[in-house]
Tab-separated table of C-alpha atoms and ligand atoms in Angstrom:
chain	number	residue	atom	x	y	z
A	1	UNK	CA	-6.310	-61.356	18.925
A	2	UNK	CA	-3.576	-59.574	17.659
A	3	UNK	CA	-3.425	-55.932	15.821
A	4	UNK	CA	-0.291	-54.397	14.333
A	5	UNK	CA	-0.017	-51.266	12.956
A	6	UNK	CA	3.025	-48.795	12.396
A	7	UNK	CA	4.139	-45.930	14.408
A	8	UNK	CA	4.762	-42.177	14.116
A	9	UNK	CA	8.031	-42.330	15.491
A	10	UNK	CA	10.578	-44.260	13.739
A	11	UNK	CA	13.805	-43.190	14.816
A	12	UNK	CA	16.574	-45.863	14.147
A	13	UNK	CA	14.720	-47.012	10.701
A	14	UNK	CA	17.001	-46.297	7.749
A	15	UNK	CA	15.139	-44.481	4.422
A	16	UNK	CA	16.289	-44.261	0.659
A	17	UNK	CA	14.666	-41.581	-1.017
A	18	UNK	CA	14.978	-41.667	-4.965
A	19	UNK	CA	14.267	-38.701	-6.361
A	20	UNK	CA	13.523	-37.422	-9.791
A	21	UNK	CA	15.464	-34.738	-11.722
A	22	UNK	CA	12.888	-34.216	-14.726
A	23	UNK	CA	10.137	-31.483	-13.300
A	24	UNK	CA	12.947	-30.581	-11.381
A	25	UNK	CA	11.318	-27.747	-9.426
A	26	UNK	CA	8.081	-29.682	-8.655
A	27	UNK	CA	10.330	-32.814	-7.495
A	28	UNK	CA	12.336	-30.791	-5.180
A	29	UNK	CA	9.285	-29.568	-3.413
A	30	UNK	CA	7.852	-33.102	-3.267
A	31	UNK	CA	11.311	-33.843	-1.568
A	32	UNK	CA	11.562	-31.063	1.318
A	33	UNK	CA	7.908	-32.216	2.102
A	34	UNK	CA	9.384	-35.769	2.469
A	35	UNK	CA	12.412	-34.684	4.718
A	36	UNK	CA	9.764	-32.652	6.778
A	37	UNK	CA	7.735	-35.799	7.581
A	38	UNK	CA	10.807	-37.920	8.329
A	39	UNK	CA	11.919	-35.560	10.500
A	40	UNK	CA	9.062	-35.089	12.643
A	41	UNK	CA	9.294	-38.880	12.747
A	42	UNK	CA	12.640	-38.807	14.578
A	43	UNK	CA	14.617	-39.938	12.174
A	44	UNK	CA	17.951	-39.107	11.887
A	45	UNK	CA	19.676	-37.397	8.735
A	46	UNK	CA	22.490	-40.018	8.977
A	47	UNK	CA	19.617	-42.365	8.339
A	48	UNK	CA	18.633	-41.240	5.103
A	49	UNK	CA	20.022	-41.317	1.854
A	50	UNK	CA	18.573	-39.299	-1.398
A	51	UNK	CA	19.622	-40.736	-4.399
A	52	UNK	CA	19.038	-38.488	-7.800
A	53	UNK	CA	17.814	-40.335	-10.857
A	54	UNK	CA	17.398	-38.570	-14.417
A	55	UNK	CA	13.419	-39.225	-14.775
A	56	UNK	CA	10.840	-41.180	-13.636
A	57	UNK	CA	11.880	-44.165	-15.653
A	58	UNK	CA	14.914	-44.603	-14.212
A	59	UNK	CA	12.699	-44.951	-10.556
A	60	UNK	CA	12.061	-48.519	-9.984
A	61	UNK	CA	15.393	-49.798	-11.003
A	62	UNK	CA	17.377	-47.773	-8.598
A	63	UNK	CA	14.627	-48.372	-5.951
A	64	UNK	CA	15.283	-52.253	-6.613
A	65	UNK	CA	19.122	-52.172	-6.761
A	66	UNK	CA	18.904	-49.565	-3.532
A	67	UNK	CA	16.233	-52.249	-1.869
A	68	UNK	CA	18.693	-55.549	-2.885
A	69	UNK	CA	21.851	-54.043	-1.049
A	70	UNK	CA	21.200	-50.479	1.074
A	71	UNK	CA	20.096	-52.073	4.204
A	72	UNK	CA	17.085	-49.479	4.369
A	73	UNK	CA	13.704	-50.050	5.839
A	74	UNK	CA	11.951	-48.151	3.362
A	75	UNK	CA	12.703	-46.616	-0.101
A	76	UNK	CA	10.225	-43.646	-1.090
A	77	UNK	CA	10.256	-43.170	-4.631
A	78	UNK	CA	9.968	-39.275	-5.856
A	79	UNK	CA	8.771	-37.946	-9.907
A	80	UNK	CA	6.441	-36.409	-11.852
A	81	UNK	CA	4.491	-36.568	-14.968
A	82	UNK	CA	3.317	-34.150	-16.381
A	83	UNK	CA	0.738	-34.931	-19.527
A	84	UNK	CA	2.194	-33.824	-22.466
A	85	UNK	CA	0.609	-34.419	-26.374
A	86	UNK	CA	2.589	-37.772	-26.591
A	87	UNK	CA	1.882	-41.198	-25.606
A	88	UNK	CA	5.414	-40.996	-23.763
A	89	UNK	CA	3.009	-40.090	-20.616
A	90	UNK	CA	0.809	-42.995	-20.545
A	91	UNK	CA	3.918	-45.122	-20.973
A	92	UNK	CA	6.243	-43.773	-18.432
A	93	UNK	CA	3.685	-43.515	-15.969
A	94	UNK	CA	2.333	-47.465	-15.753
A	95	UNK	CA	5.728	-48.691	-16.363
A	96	UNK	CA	7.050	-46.896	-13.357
A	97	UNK	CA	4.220	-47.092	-10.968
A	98	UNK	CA	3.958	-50.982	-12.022
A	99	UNK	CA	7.458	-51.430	-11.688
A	100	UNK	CA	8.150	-49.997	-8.280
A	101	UNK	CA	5.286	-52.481	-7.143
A	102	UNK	CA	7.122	-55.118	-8.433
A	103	UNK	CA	10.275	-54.104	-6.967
A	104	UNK	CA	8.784	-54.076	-3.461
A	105	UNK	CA	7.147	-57.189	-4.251
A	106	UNK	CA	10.472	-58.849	-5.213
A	107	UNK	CA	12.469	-57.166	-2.526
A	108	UNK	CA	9.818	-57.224	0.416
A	109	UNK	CA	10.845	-53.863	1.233
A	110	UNK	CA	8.430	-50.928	1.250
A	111	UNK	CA	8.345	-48.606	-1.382
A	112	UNK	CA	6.334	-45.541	-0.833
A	113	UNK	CA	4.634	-44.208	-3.951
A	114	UNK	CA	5.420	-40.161	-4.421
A	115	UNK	CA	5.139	-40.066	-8.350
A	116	UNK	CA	2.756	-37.691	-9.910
A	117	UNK	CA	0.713	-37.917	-12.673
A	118	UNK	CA	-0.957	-34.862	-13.496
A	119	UNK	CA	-2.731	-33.346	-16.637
A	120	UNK	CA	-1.100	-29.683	-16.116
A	121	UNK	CA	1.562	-27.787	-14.102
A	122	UNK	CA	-1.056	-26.381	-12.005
A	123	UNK	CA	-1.566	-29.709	-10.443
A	124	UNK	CA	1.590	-30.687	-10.229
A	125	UNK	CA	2.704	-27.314	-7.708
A	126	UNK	CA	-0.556	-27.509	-6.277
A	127	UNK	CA	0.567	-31.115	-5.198
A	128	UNK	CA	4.074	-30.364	-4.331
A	129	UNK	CA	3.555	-27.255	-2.599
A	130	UNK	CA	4.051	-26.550	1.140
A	131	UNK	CA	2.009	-27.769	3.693
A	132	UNK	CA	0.280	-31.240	4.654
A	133	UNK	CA	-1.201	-31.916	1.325
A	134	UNK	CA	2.315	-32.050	-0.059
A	135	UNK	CA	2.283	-35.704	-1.887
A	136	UNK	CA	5.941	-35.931	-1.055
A	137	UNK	CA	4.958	-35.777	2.828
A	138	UNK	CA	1.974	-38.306	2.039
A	139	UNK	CA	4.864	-40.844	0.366
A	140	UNK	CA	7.183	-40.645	3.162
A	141	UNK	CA	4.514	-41.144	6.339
A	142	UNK	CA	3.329	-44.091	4.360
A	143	UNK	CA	6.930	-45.371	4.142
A	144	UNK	CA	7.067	-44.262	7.925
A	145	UNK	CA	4.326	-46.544	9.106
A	146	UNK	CA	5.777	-49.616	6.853
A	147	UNK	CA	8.954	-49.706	8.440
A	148	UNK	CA	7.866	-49.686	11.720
A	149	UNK	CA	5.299	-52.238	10.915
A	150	UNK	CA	7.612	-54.429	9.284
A	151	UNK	CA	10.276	-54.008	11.870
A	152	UNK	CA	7.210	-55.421	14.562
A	153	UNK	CA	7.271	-58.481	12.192
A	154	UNK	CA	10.633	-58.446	12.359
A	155	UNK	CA	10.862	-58.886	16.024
A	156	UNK	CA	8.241	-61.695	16.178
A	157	UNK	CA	5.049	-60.136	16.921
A	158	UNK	CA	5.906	-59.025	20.569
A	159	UNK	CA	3.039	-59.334	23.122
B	201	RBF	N1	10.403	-38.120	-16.869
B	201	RBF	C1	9.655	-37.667	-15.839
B	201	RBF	O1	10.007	-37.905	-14.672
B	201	RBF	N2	8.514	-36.942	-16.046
B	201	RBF	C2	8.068	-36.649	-17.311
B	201	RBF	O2	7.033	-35.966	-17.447
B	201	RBF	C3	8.812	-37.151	-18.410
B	201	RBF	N3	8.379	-36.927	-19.686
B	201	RBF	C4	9.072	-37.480	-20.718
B	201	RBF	C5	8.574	-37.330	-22.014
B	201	RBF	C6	9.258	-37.921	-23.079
B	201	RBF	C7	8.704	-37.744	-24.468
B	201	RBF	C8	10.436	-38.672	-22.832
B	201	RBF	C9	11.179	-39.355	-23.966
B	201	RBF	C10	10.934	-38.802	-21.555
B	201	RBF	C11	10.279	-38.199	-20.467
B	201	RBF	N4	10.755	-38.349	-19.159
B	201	RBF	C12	10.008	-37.878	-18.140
B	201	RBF	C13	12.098	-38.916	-18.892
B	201	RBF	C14	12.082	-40.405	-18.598
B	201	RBF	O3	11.586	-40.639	-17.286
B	201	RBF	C15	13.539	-40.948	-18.688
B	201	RBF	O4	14.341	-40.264	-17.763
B	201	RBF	C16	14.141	-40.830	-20.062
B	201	RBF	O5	13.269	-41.329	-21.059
B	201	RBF	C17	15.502	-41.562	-20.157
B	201	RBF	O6	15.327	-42.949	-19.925
């Protein structure tokens, strides 16, 4: 019997992270705790590449057109959504969490969830704050162990 599962180390695997200007503060705390993960995972800063979208919305079709023709292993996908007294929430947020499943779907490649939907502020910086709680850090060890799961397929289940 075989068992595959990713590593910790994935030095060599190339990452897109797209990242979310609306919330701006909260997003770019969401971000350092990405870089923090990746780099404890060896991976080089030549081997990543942050893209900046203008919301959430604009997430899943960068992540697809990134996915189509970056040559990364991984794309971890950075926002937040913060409840407001519109509908606008409830909209943005299933049509971007639904759509970057469909990109990775489409594209086989990874894409790490790291979008927030919260009901106040409080939970947002709670989330995005320092330390290994950080949901950024959560999005990018996930996209971590997919790449260097996928890259085992890739190379043909080796004994
Ligand atoms: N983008 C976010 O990333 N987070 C939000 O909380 C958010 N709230 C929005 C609320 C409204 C009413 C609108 C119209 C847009 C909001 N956006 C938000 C921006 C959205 O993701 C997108 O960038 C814009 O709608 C432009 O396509």
């Amino acid at each position: 019997m075989k068992e595959l599962r990713g590593a910790p180390i994935a030095s060599g695997c190339r990452f897109a992270i797209v990242v979310a200007r609306f919330n701006e503060e909260i997003t770019e705390g969401l971000l350092r705790g990405a870089r923090e993960a990746l780099v404890e995972a060896a991976v080089r800063d030549e081997d990543v590449t942050i893209v900046r979208v203008p919301g959430s919305f604009e997430i899943p079709v960068t992540a697809l057109r990134i996915a189509e023709t970056g040559g990364v292993d991984a794309v971890i996908c950075i926002g937040c959504l913060i409840k407001g007294d519109t509908m606008h929430f409830e909209y943005i947020a299933s049509s971007a969490c639904q759509a970057i499943a469909a990109a990775a779907a489409a594209t086989g490649v990874p894409m790490a969830l790291g979008v927030l939907t919260t009901l106040t502020e409080e939970q947002a910086v709670a989330r995005a704050s320092a330390g290994r709680d950080n949901k950024g850090r959560e999005a990018a060890l996930a996209a971590i162990e997919m790449a260097t799961l996928f890259r085992q397929l890739e190379e043909g289940y080796p004994e």
